[in-house]
Coordinates of C-alpha atoms in Angstrom, one line a residue:
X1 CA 153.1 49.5 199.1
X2 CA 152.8 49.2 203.0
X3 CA 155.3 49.2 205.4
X4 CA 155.2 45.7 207.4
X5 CA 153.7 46.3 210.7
X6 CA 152.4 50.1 209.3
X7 CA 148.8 49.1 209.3
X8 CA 148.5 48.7 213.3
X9 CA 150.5 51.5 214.7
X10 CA 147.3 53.5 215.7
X11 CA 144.9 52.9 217.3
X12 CA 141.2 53.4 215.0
X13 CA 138.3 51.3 216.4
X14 CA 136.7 52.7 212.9
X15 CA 138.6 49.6 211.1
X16 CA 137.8 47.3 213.4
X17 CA 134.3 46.2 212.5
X18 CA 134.1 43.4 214.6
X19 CA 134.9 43.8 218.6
X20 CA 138.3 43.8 219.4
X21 CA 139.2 42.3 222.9
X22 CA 140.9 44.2 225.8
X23 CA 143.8 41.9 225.2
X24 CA 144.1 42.9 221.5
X25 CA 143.2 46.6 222.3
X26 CA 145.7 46.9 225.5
X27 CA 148.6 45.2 222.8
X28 CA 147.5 47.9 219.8
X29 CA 148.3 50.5 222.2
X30 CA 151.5 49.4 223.5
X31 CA 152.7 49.0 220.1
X32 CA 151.3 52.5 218.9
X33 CA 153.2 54.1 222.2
X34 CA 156.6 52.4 221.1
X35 CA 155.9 53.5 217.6
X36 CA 158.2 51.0 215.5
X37 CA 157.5 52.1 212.0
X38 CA 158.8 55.6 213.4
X39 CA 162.6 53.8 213.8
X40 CA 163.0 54.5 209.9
X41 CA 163.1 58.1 211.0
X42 CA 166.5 57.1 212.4
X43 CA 167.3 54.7 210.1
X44 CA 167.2 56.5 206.7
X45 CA 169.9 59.4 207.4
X46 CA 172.4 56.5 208.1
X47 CA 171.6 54.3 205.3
X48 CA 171.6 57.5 202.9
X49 CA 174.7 59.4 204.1
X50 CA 176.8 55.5 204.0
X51 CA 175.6 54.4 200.6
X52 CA 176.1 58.0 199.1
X53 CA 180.0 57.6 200.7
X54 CA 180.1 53.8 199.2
X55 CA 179.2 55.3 195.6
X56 CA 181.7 58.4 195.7
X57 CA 184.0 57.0 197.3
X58 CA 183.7 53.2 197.8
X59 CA 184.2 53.9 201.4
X60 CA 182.1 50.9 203.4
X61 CA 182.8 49.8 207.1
X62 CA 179.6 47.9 208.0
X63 CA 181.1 47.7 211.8
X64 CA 180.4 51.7 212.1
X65 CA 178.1 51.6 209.9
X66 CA 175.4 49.2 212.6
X67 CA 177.2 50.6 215.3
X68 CA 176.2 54.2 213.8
X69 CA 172.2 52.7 213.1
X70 CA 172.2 51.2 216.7
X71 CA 173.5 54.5 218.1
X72 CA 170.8 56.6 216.2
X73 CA 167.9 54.1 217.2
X74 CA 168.5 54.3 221.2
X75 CA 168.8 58.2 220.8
X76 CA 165.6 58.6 218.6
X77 CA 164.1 56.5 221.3
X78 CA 165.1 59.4 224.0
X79 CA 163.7 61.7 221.8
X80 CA 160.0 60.2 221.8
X81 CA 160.5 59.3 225.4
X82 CA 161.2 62.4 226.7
X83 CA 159.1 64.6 224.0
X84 CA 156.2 62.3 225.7
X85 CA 157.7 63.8 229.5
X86 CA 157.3 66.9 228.1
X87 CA 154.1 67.2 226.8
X88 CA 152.7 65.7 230.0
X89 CA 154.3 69.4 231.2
X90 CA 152.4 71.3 229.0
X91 CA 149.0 69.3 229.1
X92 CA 149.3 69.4 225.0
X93 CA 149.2 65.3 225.3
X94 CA 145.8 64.9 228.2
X95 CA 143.6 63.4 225.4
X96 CA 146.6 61.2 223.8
X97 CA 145.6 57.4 225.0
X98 CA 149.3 56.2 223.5
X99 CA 151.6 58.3 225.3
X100 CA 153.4 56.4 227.8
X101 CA 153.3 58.8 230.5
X102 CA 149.1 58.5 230.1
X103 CA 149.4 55.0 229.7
X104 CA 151.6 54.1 233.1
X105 CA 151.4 57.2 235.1
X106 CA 155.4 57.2 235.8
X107 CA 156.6 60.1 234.5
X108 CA 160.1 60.6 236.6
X109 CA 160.8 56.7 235.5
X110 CA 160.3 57.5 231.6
X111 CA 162.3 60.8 231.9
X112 CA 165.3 58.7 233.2
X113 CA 164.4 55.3 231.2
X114 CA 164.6 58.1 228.0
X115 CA 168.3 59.2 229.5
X116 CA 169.5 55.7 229.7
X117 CA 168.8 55.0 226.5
X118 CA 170.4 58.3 225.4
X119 CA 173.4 57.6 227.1
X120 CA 174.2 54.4 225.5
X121 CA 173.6 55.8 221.9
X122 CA 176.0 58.4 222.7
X123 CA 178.3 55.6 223.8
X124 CA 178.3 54.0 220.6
X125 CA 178.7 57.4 218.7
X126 CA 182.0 57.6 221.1
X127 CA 183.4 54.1 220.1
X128 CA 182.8 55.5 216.4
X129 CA 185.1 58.6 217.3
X130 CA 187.8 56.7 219.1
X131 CA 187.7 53.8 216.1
X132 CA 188.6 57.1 213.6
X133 CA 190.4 58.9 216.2
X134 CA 188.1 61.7 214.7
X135 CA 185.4 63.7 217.1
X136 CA 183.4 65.2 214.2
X137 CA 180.8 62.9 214.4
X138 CA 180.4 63.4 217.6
X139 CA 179.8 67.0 217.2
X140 CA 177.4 66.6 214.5
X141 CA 175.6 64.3 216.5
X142 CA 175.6 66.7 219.6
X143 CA 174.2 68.9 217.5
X144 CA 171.1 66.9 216.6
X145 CA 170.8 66.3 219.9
X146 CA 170.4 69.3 220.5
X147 CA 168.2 70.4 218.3
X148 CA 166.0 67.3 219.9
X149 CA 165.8 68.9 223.1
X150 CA 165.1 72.6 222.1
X151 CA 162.1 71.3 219.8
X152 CA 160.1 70.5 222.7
X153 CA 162.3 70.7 225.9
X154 CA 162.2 73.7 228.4
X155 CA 162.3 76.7 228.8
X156 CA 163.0 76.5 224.9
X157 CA 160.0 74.2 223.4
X158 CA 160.6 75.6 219.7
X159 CA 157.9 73.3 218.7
X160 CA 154.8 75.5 220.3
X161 CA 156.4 78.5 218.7
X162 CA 155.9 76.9 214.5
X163 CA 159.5 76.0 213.8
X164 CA 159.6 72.5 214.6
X165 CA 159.1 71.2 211.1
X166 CA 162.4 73.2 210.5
X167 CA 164.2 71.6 213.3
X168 CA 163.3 68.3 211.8
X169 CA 164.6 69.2 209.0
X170 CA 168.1 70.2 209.9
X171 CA 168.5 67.4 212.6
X172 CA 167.5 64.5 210.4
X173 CA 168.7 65.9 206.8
X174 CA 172.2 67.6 206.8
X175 CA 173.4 66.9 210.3
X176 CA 172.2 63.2 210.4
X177 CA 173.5 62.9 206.9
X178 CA 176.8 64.3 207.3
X179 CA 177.9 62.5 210.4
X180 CA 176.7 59.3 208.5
X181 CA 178.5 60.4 205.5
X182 CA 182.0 61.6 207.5
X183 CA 181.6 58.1 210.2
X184 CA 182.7 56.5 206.4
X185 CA 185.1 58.7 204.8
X186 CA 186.0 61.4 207.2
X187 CA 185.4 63.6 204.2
X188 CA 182.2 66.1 203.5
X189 CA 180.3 65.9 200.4
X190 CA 177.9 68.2 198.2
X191 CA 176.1 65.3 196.9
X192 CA 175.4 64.3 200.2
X193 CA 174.3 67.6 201.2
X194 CA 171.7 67.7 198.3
X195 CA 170.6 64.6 199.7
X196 CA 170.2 65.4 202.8
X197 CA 167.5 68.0 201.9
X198 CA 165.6 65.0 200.3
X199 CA 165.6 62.8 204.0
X200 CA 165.4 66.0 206.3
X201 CA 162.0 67.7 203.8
X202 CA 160.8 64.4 203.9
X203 CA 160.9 63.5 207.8
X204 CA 159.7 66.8 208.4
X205 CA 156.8 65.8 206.2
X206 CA 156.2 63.3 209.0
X207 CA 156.0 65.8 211.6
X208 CA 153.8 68.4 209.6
X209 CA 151.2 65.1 208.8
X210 CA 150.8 64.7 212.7
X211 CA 149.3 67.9 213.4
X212 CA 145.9 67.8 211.5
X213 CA 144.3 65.6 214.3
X214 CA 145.1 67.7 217.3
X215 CA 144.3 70.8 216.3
X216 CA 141.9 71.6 219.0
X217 CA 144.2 70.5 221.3
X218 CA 147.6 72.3 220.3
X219 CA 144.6 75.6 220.0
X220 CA 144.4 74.7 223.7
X221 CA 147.6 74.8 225.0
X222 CA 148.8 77.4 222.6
X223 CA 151.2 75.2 220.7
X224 CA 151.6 77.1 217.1
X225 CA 152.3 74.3 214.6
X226 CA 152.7 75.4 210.8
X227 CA 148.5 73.4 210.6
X228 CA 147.2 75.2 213.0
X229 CA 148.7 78.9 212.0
X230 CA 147.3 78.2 208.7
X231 CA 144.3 76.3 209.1
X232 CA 143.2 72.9 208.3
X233 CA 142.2 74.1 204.7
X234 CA 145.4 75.8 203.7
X235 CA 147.9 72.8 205.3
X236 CA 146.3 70.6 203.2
X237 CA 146.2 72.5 200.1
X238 CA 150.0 72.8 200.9
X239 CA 151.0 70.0 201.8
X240 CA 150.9 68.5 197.5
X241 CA 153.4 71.3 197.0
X242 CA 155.4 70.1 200.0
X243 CA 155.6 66.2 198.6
X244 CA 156.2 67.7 195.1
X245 CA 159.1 69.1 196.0
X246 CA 160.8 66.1 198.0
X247 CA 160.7 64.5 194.4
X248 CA 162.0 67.7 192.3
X249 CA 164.4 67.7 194.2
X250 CA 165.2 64.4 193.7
X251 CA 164.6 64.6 190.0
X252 CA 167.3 67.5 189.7
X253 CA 170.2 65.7 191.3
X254 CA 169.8 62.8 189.0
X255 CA 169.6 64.8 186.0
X256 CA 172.5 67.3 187.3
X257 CA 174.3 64.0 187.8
X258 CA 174.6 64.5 191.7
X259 CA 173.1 61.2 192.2
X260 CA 173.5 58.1 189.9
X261 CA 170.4 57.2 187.7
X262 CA 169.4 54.5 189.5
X263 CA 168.5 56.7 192.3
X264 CA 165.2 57.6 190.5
X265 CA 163.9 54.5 191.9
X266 CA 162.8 56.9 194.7
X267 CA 160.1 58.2 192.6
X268 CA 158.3 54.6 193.1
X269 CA 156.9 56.3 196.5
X270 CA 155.2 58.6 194.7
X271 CA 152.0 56.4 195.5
X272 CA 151.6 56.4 198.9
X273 CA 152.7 60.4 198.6
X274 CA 149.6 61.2 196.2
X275 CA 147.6 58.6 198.8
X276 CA 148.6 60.9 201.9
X277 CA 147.6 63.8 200.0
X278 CA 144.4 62.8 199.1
X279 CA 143.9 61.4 202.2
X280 CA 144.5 64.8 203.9
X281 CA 142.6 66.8 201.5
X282 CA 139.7 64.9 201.7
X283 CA 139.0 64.4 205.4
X284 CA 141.0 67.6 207.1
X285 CA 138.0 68.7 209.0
X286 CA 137.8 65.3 210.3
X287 CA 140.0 64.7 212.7
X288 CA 139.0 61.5 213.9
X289 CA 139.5 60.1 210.5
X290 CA 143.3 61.8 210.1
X291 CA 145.0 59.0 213.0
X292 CA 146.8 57.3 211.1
X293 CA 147.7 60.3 209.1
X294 CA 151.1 60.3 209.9
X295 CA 151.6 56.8 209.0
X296 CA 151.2 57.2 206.0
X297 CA 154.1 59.9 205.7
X298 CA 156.1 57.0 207.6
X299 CA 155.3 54.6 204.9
X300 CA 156.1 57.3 202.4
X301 CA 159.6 58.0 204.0
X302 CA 160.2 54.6 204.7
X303 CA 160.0 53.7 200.9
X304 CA 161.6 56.8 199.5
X305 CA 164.6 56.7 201.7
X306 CA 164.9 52.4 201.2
X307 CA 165.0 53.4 197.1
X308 CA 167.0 56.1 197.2
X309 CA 169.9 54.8 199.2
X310 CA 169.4 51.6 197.3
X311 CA 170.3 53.4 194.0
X312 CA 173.9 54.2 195.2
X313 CA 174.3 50.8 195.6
X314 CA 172.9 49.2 192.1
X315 CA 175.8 49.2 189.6
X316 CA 175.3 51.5 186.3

């Protein structure tokens, strides 16, 4: 299985055996700054905490429920904007040909391009509160905010300090989760906590993927990422473990009847997990050949999350 529009999100003259233009190459880098296929980061809490409430408690209000996956899109997108600001700071990004800042040298006008956008996902996350008449979900939301900023904004970048996978994990599994889940039924859930471990374990899976090419560079700069305090060797020995438990988790909350059977569908990623795995464990001290590393941990999110939430939805 590959995510449409996965394959080209990187930038690897190594798969191009045949010259690629300037055009072409000039467009592949564009599109691997933007980072599309990263969207689904944003996209799977909502779709998981709203078809989770539609199966506990028929709740389904597809007006918050886009408004809620526009909001979460435009304040993903000030995430990567600004994380790209700040990395420019800390020089972790110098050898990074698809960071935006590299790429048009205006850093000032992507730091407030990146609050524009955060402003008007926050304004759709306030008509959600004033349709319920509710301000939960703006707290939650707040909150993963937050967490955004601390990961890799000053003085705080948590990120260079080793805990960013666990940052990741909160912000995109129970916090994302919940506010999805309570923008439906204005209600909290233990199913849809359980869940939630599954989407937050597996976007941080994203983030931990990402650090076995720059190594050398997050050495430099003395950014501490879970890879580089255990080595290349031991990440990737650790990271089978890592995908393993994403789907025991997942096992256990259809067999403990959390989740409805047809939410075992998520084990059809299981594929392009075992593919990231090997692909890690084979080429670790390769950098070079790890790009598109993190890809593939897209792909596998992207999949996983579209199956999972899918199975709430299937009748049975």
């Amino acid at each position: 299985m590959t995510m449409p529009g996965l394959e080209h999100s990187e930038i690897d003259q190594s798969e191009h055996p045949q010259p690629v233009t300037a055009e072409a190459a000039d467009r592949q880098l564009w599109w691997a700054a933007i980072k599309p296929p990263m969207y689904s980061v944003a996209i799977m809490p909502i779709w998981i905490g709203s078809t989770l409430a539609f199966w506990q408690r028929n709740a389904a209000n597809p007006l918050i429920f886009f408004l809620f996956l526009g909001s979460a899109v435009l304040i993903l997108a000030w995430e990567n904007l600004s994380n790209d600001v700040f990395d420019a700071d800390t020089g972790v990004d110098v050898h990074k040909r698809n960071s935006l800042v590299n790429m048009t040298g205006q850093k000032s006008l992507i730091f407030w391009i990146a609050n524009g956008l955060l402003a008007a996902g926050l304004v759709g996350i306030a008509a959600i509160a004033a349709l319920q008449q509710d301000l939960m979900v703006v707290w939650l939301v707040l909150g993963c905010c937050a967490i955004g900023y601390i990961y890799q904004g000053p003085p705080f970048r948590l990120s260079y300090k080793g805990v960013g996978e666990l940052l990741c994990l909160i912000a995109f599994g129970p916090l994302a989760c919940s506010a999805a889940y309570y923008s439906q039924t204005q209600s909290w859930s233990w199913n849809n906590l359980f869940a939630s471990l599954i989407v937050g374990l597996a976007t941080s899976l994203i983030l931990f993927s990402s650090h076995f090419n720059q190594i050398k560079d997050d050495l430099a700069v003395g950014k501490l990422s879970p890879v580089v305090r255990l080595g290349g060797q031991r990440a990737a020995k650790l990271l089978p473990w890592l995908c393993g438990l994403v789907y025991a988790l997942l096992t256990i909350g259809v067999m403990t009847k959390l989740f409805p059977a047809w939410t075992i569908l998520g084990l059809l990623s299981c594929p392009v997990a075992q593919r990231l795995c090997e692909t890690v464990g084979r080429d670790y001290q390769q950098p070079e050949k790890l790009l598109k590393c993190r890809l593939i941990a897209v792909e596998m999110h992207f999949w996983l999350g579209l199956f999972f939430g899918l199975g709430f939805l299937l009748p049975g």
